[in-house]
mmCIF file with all atom_site columns, C-alpha atoms in Angstrom:
data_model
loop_
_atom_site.group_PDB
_atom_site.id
_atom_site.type_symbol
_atom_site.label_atom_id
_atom_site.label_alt_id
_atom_site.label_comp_id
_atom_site.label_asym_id
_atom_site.label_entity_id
_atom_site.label_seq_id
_atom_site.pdbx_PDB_ins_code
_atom_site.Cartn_x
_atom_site.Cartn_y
_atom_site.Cartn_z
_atom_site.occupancy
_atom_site.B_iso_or_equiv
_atom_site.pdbx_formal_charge
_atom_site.auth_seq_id
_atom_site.auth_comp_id
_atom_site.auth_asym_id
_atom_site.auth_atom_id
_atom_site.pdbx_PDB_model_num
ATOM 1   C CA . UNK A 1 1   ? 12.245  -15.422 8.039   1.00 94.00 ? 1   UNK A CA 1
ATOM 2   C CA . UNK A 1 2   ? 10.090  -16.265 4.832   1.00 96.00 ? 2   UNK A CA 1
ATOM 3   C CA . UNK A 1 3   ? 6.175   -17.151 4.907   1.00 97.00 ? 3   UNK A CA 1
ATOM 4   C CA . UNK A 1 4   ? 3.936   -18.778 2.886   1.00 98.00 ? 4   UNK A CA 1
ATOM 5   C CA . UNK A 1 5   ? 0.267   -17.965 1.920   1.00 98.00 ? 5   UNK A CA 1
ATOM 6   C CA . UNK A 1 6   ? -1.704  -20.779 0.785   1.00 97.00 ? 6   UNK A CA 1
ATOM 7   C CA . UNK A 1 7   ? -4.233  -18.757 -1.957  1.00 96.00 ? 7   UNK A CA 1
ATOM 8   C CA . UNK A 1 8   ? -4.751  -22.068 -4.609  1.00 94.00 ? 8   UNK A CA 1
ATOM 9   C CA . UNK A 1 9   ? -8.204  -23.397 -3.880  1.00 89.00 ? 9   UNK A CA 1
ATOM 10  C CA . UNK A 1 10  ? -11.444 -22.831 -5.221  1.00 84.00 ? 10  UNK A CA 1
ATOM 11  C CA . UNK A 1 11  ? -13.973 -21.740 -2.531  1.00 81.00 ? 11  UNK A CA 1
ATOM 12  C CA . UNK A 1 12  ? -16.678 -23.164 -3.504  1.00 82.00 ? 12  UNK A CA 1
ATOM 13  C CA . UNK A 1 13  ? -18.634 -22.956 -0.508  1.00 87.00 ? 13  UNK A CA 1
ATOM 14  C CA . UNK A 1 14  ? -18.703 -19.291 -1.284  1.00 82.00 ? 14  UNK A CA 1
ATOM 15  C CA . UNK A 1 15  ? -20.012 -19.471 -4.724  1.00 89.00 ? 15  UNK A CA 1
ATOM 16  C CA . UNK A 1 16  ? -21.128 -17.608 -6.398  1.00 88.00 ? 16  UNK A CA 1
ATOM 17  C CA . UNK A 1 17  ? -19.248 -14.626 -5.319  1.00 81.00 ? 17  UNK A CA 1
ATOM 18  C CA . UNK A 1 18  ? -15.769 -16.684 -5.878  1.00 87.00 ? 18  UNK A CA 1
ATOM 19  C CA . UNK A 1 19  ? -17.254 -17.319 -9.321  1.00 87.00 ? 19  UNK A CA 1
ATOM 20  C CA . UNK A 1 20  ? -15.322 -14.071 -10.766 1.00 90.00 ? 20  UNK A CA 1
ATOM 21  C CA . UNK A 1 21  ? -12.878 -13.618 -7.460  1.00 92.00 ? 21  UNK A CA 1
ATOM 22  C CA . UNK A 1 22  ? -10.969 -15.910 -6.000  1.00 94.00 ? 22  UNK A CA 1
ATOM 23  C CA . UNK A 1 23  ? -11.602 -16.344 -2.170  1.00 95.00 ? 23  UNK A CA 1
ATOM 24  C CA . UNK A 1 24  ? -7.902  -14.258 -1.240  1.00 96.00 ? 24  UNK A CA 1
ATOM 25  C CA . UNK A 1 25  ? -9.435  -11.294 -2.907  1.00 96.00 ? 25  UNK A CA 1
ATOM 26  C CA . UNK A 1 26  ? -12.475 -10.917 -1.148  1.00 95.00 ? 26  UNK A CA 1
ATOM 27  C CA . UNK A 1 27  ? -13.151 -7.747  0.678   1.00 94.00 ? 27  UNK A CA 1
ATOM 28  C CA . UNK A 1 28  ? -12.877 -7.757  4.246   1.00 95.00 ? 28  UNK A CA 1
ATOM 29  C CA . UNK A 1 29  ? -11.887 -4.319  6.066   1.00 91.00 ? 29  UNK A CA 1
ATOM 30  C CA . UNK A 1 30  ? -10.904 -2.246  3.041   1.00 91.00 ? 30  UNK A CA 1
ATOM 31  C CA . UNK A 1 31  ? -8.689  -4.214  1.409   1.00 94.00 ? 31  UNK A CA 1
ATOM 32  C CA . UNK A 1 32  ? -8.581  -8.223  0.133   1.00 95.00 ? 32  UNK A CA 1
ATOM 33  C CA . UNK A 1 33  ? -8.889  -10.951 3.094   1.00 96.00 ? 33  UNK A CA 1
ATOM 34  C CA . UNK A 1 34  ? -4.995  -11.892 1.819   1.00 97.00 ? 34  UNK A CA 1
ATOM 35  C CA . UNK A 1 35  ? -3.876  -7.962  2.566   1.00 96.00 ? 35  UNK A CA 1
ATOM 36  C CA . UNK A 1 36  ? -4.723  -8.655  6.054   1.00 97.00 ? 36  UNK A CA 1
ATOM 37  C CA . UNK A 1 37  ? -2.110  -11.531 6.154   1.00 97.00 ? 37  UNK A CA 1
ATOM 38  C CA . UNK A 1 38  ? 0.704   -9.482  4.121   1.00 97.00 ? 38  UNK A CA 1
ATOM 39  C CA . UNK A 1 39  ? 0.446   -6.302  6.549   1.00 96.00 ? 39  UNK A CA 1
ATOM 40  C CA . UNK A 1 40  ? 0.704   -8.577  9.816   1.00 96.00 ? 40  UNK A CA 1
ATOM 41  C CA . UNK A 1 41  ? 3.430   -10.249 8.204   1.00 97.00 ? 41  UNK A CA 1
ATOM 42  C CA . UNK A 1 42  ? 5.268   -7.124  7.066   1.00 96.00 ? 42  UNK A CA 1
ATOM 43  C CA . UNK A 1 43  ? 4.271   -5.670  10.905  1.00 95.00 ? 43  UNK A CA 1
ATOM 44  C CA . UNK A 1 44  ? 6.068   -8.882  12.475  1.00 96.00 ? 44  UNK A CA 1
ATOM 45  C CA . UNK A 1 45  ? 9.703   -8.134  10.232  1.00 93.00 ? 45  UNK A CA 1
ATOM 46  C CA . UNK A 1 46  ? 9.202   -11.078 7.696   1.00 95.00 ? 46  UNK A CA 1
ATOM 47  C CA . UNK A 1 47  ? 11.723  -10.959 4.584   1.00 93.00 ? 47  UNK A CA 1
ATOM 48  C CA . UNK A 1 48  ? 9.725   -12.003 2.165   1.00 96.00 ? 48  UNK A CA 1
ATOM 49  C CA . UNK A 1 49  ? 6.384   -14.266 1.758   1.00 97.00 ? 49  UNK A CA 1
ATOM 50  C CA . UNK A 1 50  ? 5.939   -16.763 -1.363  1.00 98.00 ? 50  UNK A CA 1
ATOM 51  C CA . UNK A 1 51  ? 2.004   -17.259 -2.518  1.00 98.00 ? 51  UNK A CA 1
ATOM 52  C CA . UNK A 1 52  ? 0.694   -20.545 -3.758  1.00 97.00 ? 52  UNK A CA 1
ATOM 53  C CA . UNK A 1 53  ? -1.824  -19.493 -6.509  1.00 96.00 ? 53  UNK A CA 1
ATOM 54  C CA . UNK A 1 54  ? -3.933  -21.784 -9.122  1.00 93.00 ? 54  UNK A CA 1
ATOM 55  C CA . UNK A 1 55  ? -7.940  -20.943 -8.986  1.00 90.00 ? 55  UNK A CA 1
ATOM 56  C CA . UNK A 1 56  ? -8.190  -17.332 -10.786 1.00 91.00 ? 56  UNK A CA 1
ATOM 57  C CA . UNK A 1 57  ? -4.523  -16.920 -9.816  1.00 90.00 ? 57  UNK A CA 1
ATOM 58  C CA . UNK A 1 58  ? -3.853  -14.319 -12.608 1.00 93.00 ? 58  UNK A CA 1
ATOM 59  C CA . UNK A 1 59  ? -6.092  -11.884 -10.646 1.00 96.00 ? 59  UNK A CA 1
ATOM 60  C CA . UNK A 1 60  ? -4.064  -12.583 -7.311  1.00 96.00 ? 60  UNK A CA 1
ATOM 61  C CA . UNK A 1 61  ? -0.917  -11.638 -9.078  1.00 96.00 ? 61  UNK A CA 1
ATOM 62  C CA . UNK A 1 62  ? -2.392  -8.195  -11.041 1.00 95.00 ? 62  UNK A CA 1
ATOM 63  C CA . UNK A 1 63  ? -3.586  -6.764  -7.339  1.00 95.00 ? 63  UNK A CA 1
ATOM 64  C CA . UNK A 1 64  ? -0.451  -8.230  -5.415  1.00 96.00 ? 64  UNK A CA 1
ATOM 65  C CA . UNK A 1 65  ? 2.325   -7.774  -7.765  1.00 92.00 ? 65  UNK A CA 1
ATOM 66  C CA . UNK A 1 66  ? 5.881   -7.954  -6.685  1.00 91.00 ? 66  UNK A CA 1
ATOM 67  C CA . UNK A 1 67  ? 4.787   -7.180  -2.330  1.00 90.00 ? 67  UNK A CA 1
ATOM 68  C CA . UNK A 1 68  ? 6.146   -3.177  -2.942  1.00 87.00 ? 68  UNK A CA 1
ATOM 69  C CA . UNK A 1 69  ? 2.394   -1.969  -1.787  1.00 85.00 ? 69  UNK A CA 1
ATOM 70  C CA . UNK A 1 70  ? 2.245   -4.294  0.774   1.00 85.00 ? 70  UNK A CA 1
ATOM 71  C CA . UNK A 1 71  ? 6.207   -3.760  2.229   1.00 86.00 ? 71  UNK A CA 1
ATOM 72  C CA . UNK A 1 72  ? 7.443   -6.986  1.581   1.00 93.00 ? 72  UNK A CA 1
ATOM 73  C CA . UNK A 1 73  ? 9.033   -8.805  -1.427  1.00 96.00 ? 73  UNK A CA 1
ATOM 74  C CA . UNK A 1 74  ? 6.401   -11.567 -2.520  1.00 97.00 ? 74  UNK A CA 1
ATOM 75  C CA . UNK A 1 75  ? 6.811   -14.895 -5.258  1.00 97.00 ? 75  UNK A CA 1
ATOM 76  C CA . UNK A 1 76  ? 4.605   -16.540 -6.405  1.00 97.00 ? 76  UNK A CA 1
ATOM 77  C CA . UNK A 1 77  ? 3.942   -20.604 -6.931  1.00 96.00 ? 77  UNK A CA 1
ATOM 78  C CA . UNK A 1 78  ? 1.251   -21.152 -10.043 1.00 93.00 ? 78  UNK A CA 1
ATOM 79  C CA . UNK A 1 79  ? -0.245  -24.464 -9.841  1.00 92.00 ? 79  UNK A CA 1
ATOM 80  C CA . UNK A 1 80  ? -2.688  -25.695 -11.505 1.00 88.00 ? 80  UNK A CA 1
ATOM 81  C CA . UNK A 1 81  ? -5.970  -26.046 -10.251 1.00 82.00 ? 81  UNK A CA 1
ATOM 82  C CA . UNK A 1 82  ? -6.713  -29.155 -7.955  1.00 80.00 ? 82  UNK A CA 1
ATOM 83  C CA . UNK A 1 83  ? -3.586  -30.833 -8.675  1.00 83.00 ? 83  UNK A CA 1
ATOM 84  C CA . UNK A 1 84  ? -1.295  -30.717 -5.276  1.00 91.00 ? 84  UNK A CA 1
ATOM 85  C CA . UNK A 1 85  ? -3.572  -30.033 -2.361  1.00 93.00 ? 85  UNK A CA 1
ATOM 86  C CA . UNK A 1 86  ? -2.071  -28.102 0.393   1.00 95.00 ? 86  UNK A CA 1
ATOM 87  C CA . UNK A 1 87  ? 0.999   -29.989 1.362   1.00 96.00 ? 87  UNK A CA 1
ATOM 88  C CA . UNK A 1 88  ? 1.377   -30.810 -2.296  1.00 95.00 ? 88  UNK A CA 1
ATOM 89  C CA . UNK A 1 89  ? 1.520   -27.248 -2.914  1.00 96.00 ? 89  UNK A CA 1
ATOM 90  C CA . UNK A 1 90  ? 4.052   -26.447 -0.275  1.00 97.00 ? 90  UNK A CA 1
ATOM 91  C CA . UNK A 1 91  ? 6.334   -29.024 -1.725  1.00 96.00 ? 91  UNK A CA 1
ATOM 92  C CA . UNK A 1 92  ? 6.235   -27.635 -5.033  1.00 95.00 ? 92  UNK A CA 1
ATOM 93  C CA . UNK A 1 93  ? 6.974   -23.661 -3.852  1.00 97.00 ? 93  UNK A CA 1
ATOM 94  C CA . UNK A 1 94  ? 9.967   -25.393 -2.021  1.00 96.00 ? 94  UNK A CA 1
ATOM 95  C CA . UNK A 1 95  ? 12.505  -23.956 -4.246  1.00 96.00 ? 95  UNK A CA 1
ATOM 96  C CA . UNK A 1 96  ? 11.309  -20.496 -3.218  1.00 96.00 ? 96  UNK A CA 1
ATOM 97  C CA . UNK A 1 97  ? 11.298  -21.301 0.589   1.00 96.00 ? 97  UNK A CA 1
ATOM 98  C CA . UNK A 1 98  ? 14.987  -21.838 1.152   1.00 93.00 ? 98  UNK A CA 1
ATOM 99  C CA . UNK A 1 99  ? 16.066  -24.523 4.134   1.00 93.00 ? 99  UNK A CA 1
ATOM 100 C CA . UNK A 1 100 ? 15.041  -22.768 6.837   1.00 94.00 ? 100 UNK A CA 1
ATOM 101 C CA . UNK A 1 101 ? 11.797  -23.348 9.232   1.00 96.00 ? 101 UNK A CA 1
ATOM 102 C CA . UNK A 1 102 ? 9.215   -21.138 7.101   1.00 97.00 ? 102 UNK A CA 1
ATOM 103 C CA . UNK A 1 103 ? 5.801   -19.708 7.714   1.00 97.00 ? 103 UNK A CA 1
ATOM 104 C CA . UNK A 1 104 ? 2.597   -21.201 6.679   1.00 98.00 ? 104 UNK A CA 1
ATOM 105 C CA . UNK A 1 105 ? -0.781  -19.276 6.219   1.00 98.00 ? 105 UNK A CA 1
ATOM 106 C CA . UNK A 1 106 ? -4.038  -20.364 4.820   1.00 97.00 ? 106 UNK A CA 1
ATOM 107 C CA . UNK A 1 107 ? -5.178  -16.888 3.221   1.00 96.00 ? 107 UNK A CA 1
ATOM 108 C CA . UNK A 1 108 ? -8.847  -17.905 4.252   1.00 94.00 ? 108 UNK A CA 1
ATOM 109 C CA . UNK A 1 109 ? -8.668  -17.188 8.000   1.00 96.00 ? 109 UNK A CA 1
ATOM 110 C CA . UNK A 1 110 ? -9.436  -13.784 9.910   1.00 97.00 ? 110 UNK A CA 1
ATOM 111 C CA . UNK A 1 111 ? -7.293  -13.348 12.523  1.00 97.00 ? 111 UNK A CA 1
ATOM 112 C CA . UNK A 1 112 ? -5.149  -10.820 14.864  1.00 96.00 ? 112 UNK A CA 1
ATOM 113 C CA . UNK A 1 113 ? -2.881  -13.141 15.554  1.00 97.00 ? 113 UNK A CA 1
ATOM 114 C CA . UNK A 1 114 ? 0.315   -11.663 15.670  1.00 97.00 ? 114 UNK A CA 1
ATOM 115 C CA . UNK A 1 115 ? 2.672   -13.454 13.414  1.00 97.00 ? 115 UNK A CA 1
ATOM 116 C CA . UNK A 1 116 ? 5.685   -12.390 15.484  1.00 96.00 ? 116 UNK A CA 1
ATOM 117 C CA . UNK A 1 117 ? 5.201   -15.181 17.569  1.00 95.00 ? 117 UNK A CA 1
ATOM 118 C CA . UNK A 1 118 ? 6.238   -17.582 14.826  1.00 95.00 ? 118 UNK A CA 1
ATOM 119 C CA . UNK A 1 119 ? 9.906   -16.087 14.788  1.00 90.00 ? 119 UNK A CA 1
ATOM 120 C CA . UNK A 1 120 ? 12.068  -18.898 16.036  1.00 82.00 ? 120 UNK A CA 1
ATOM 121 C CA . UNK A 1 121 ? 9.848   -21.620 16.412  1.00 83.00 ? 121 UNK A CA 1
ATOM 122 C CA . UNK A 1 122 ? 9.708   -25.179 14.917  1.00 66.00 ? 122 UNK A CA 1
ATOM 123 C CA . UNK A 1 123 ? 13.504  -26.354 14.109  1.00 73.00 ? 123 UNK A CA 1
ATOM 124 C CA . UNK A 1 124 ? 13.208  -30.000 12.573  1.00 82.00 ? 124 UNK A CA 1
ATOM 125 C CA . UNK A 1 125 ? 9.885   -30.488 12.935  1.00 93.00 ? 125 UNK A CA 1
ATOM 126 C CA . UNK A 1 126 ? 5.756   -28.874 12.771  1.00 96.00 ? 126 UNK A CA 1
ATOM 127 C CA . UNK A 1 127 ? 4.706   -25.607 15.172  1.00 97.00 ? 127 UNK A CA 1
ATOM 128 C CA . UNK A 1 128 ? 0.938   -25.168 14.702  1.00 97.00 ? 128 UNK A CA 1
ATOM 129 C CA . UNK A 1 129 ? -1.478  -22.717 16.061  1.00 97.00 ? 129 UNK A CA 1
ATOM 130 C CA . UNK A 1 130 ? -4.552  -23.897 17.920  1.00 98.00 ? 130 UNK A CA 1
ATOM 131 C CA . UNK A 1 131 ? -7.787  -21.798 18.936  1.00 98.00 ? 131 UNK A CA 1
ATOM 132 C CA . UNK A 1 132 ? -11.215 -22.535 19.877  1.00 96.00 ? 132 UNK A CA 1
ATOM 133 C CA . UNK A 1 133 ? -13.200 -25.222 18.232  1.00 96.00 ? 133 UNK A CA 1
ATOM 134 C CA . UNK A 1 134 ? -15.426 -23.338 15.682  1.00 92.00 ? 134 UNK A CA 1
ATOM 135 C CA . UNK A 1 135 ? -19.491 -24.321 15.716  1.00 88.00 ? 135 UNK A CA 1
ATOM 136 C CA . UNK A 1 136 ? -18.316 -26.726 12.454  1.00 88.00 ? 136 UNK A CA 1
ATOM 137 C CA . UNK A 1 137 ? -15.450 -28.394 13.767  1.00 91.00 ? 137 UNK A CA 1
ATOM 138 C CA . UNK A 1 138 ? -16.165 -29.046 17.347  1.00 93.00 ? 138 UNK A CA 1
ATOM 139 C CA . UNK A 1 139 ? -13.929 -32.292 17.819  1.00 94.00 ? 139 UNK A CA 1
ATOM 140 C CA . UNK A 1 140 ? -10.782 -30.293 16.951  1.00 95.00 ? 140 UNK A CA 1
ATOM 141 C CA . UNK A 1 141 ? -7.494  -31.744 15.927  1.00 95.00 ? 141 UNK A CA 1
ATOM 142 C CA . UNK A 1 142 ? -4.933  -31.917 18.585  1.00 96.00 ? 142 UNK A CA 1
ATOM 143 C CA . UNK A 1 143 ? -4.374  -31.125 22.100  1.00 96.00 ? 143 UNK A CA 1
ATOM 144 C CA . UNK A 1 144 ? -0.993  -29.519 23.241  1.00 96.00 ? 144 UNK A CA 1
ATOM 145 C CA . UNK A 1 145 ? 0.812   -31.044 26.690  1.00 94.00 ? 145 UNK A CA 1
ATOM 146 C CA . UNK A 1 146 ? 1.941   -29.276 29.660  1.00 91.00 ? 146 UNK A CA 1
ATOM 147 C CA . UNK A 1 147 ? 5.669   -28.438 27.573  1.00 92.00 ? 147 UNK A CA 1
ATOM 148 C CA . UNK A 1 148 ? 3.489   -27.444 24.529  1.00 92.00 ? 148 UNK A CA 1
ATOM 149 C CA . UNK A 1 149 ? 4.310   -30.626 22.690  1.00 94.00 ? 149 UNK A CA 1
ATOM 150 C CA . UNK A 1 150 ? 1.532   -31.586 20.157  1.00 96.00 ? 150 UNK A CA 1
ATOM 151 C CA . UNK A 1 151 ? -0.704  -34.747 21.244  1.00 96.00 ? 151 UNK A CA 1
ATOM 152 C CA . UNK A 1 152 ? -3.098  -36.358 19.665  1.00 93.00 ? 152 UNK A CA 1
ATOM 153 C CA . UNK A 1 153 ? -5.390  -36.493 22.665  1.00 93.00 ? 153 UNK A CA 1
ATOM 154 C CA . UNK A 1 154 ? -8.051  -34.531 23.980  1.00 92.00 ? 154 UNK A CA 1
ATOM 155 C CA . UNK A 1 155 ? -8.604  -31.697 24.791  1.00 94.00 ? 155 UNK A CA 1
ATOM 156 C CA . UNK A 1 156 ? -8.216  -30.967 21.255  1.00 95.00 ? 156 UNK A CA 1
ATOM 157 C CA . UNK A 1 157 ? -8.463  -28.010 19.857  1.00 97.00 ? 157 UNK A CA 1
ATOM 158 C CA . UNK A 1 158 ? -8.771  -26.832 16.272  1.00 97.00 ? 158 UNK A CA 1
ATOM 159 C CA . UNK A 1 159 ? -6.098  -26.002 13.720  1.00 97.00 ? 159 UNK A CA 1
ATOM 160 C CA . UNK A 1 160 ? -5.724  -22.226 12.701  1.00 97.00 ? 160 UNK A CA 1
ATOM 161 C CA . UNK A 1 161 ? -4.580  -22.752 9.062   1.00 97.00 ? 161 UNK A CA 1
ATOM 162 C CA . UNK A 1 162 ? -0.966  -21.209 10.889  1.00 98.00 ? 162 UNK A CA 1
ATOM 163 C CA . UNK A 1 163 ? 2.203   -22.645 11.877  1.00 97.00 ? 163 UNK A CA 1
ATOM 164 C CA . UNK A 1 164 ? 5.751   -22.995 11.057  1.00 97.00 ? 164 UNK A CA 1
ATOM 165 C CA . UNK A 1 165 ? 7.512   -25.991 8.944   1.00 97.00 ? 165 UNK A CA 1
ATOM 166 C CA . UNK A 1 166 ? 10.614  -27.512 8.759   1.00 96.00 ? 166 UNK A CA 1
ATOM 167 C CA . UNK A 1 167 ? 11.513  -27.591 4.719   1.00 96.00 ? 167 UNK A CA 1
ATOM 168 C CA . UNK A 1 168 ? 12.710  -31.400 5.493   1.00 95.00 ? 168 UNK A CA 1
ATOM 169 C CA . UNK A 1 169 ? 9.155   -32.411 6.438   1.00 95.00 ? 169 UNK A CA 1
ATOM 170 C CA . UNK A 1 170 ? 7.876   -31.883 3.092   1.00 96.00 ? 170 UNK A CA 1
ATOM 171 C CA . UNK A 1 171 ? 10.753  -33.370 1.145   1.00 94.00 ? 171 UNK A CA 1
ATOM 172 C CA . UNK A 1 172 ? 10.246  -37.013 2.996   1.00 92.00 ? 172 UNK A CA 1
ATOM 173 C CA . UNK A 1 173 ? 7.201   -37.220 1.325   1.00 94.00 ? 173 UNK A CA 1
ATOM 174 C CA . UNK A 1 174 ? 7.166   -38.742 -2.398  1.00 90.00 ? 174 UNK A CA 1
ATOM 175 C CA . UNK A 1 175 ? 3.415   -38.341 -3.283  1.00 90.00 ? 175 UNK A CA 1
ATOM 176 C CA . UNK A 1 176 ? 2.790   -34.706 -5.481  1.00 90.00 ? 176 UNK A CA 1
ATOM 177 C CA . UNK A 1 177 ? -0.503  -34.538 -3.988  1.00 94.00 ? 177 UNK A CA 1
ATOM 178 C CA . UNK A 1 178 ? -0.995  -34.744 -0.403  1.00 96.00 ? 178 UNK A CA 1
ATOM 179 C CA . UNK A 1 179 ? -2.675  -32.417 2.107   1.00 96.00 ? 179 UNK A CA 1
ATOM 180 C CA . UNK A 1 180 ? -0.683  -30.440 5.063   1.00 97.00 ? 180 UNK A CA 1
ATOM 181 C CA . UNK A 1 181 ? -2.286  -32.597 7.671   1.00 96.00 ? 181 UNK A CA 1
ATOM 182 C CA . UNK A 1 182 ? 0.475   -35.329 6.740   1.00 96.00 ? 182 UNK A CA 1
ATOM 183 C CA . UNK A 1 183 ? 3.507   -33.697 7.317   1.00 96.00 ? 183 UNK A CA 1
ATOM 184 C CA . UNK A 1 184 ? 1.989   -32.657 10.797  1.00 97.00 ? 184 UNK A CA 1
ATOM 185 C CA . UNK A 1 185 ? 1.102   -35.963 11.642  1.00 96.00 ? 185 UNK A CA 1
ATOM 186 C CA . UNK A 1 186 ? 4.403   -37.132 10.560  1.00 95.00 ? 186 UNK A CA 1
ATOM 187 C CA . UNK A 1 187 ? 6.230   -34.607 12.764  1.00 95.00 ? 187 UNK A CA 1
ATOM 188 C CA . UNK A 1 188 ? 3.661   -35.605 15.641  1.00 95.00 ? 188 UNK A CA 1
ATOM 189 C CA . UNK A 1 189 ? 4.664   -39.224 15.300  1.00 94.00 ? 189 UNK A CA 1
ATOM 190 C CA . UNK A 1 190 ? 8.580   -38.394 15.515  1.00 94.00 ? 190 UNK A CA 1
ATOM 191 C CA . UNK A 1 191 ? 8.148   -36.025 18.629  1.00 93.00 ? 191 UNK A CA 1
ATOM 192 C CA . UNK A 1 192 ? 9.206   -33.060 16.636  1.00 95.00 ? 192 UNK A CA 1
ATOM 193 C CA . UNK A 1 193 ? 5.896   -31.071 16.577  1.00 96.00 ? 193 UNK A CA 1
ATOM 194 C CA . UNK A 1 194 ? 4.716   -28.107 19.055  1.00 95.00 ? 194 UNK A CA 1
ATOM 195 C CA . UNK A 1 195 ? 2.353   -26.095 19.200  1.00 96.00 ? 195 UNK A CA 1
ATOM 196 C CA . UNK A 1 196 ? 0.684   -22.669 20.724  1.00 96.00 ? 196 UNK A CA 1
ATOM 197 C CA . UNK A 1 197 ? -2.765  -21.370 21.840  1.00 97.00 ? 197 UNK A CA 1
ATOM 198 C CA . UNK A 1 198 ? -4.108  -18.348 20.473  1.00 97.00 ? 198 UNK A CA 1
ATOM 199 C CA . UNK A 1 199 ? -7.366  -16.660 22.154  1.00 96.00 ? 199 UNK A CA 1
ATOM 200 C CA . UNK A 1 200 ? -7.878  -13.958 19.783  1.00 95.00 ? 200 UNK A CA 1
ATOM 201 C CA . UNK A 1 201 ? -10.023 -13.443 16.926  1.00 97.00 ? 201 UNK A CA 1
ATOM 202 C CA . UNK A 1 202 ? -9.880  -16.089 14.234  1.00 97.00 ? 202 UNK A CA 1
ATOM 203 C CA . UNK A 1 203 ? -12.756 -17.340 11.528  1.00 97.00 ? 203 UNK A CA 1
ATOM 204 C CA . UNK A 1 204 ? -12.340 -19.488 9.040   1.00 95.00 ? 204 UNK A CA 1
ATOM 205 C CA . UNK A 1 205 ? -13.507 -17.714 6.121   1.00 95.00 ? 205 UNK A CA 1
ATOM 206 C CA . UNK A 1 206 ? -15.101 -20.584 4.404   1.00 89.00 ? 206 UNK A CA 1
ATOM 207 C CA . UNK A 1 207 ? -18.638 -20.138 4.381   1.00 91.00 ? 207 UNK A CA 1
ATOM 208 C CA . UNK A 1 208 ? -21.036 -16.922 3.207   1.00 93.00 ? 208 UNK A CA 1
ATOM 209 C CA . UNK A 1 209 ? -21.988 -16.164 7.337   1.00 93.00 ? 209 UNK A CA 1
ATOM 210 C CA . UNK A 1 210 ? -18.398 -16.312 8.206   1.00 93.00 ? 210 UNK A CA 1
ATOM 211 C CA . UNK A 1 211 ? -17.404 -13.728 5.901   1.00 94.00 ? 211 UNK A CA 1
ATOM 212 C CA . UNK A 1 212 ? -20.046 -12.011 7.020   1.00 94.00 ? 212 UNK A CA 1
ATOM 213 C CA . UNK A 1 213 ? -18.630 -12.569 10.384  1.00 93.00 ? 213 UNK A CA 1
ATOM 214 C CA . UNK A 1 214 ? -15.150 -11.245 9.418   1.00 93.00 ? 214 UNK A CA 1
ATOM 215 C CA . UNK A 1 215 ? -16.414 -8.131  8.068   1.00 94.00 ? 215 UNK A CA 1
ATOM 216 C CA . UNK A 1 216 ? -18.544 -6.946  10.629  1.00 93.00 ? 216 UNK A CA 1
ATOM 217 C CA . UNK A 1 217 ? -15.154 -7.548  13.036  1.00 92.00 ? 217 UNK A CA 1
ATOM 218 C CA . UNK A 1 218 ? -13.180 -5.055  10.544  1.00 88.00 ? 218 UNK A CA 1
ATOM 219 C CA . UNK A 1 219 ? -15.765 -2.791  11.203  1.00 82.00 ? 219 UNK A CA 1
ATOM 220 C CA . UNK A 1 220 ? -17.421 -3.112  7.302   1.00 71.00 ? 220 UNK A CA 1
#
C-alpha cells in the first residue's frame, strides 16, 4: 500500500523558525517531525510513500532523498508554493499514487497512531481518523455512527490530518485548487466515507506551544 505526506505549506504560524526550515523539518525527538511519519509508515509494511513538497521543498528533498535511510522508497510531488491547496496537491501527485485506496498524512501532526490500521480500509470512497477536539478546534468536524460510517452530526470530533482515499475521489473534481475537506465531503454525501477513533497521542503541530508540546512527549 502507498502513502502520502502532505509537506507543501508554509507554516506561518511558526515563523520565524520556518523562516529558514520548512515546518516537516523541524526537530521533534531526534530527528525531523516528517521522520516520525516515515518510520511508522515503514513499521506498518508500506511500499512506498510519495511527498507533496513546495515551501523550502529543496531542503525536504536533500535530508529525505530517495526513503533508503528511512526503509522505504519515497517520490516526491514539487508544487509550487500556494498554488493547489491540499486536495489540489493530492490530485496533482496522482500519477505517483497508482489506482489503489492510498494513504494520506499531514506531516504537521504528532502522533502514535499506528498506521497499520489503515491497511485495507476505504475502497471507493474517504476513511478518516478522528481524535479529541483540540483547545482550538473544539466544534470538531464529524461524528462517526454506530457502523463507523462518517456523519455530519454531533458528537463531532476533530480530523487527524490521516485517512485513506480512493484515487477516484480526487479525479471527479475539475478545480486545480481545492482543499481535502471536499473530496471528504463528497464521499460523505455518497455514503462512501468511514471513519475510526484514535485515543492516543496526537497534536497538531501548528503553533510555537504545540511544538513545544510535541517535544516534551518525545522526551526532548
Amino acid at each position: 500500500m502507498k502513502a502520502m505526506i502532505l509537506a507543501a505549506g508554509r507554516g506561518e504560524r511558526l515563523r520565524p523558525l520556518t523562516d529558514h526550515t520548512p515546518k516537516p523539518l523541524l526537530p521533534v525527538g531526534g530527528r525531523p517531525l516528517i521522520g516520525h511519519h516515515l518510520a511508522a509508515l515503514a513499521a506498518a509494511g508500506f511500499d512506498e510513500v510519495v511527498i507533496n513538497v513546495a515551501y523550502r521543498g529543496d531542503q525536504i528533498r536533500a535530508a529525505l532523498g530517495d526513503g533508503r535511510a528511512q526503509g522505504l522508497p519515497i517520490r516526491y510531488s514539487v508544487e509550487q508554493p500556494g498554488a493547489l491547496d491540499t486536495g489540489g496537491g493530492v490530485r496533482n501527485a496522482l500519477a505517483m499514487l497508482g489506482e489503489a485506496p492510498f494513504a494520506l498524512i499531514s506531516a504537521d501532526v504528532f502522533t502514535d497512531f499506528d498506521y497499520a490500521r489503515l491497511v485495507g480500509v476505504a475502497g471507493e470512497g474517504a476513511h478518516v481518523v478522528l481524535v479529541d477536539n483540540p483547545a482550538h478546534h473544539v466544534d470538531g468536524d464529524f461524528g462517526l455512527d454506530a457502523h463507523g460510517r462518517l456523519v455530519d452530526a454531533p458528537p463531532r470530533r476533530t480530523y487527524a490530518g490521516i485517512g485513506v482515499y480512493a484515487p477516484a475521489l480526487f479525479r471527479a473534481v475539475e478545480a486545480q485548487r481545492f482543499p481535502l475537506v471536499r473530496v471528504i465531503r463528497q464521499a460523505l454525501a455518497a455514503g462512501t466515507a468511514s471513519g475510526q477513533y484514535h485515543a492516543g497521542r496526537w497534536i497538531d503541530v501548528g503553533r510555537p506551544s504545540a511544538l513545544v508540546a510535541a517535544r516534551e512527549a518525545a522526551g526532548d
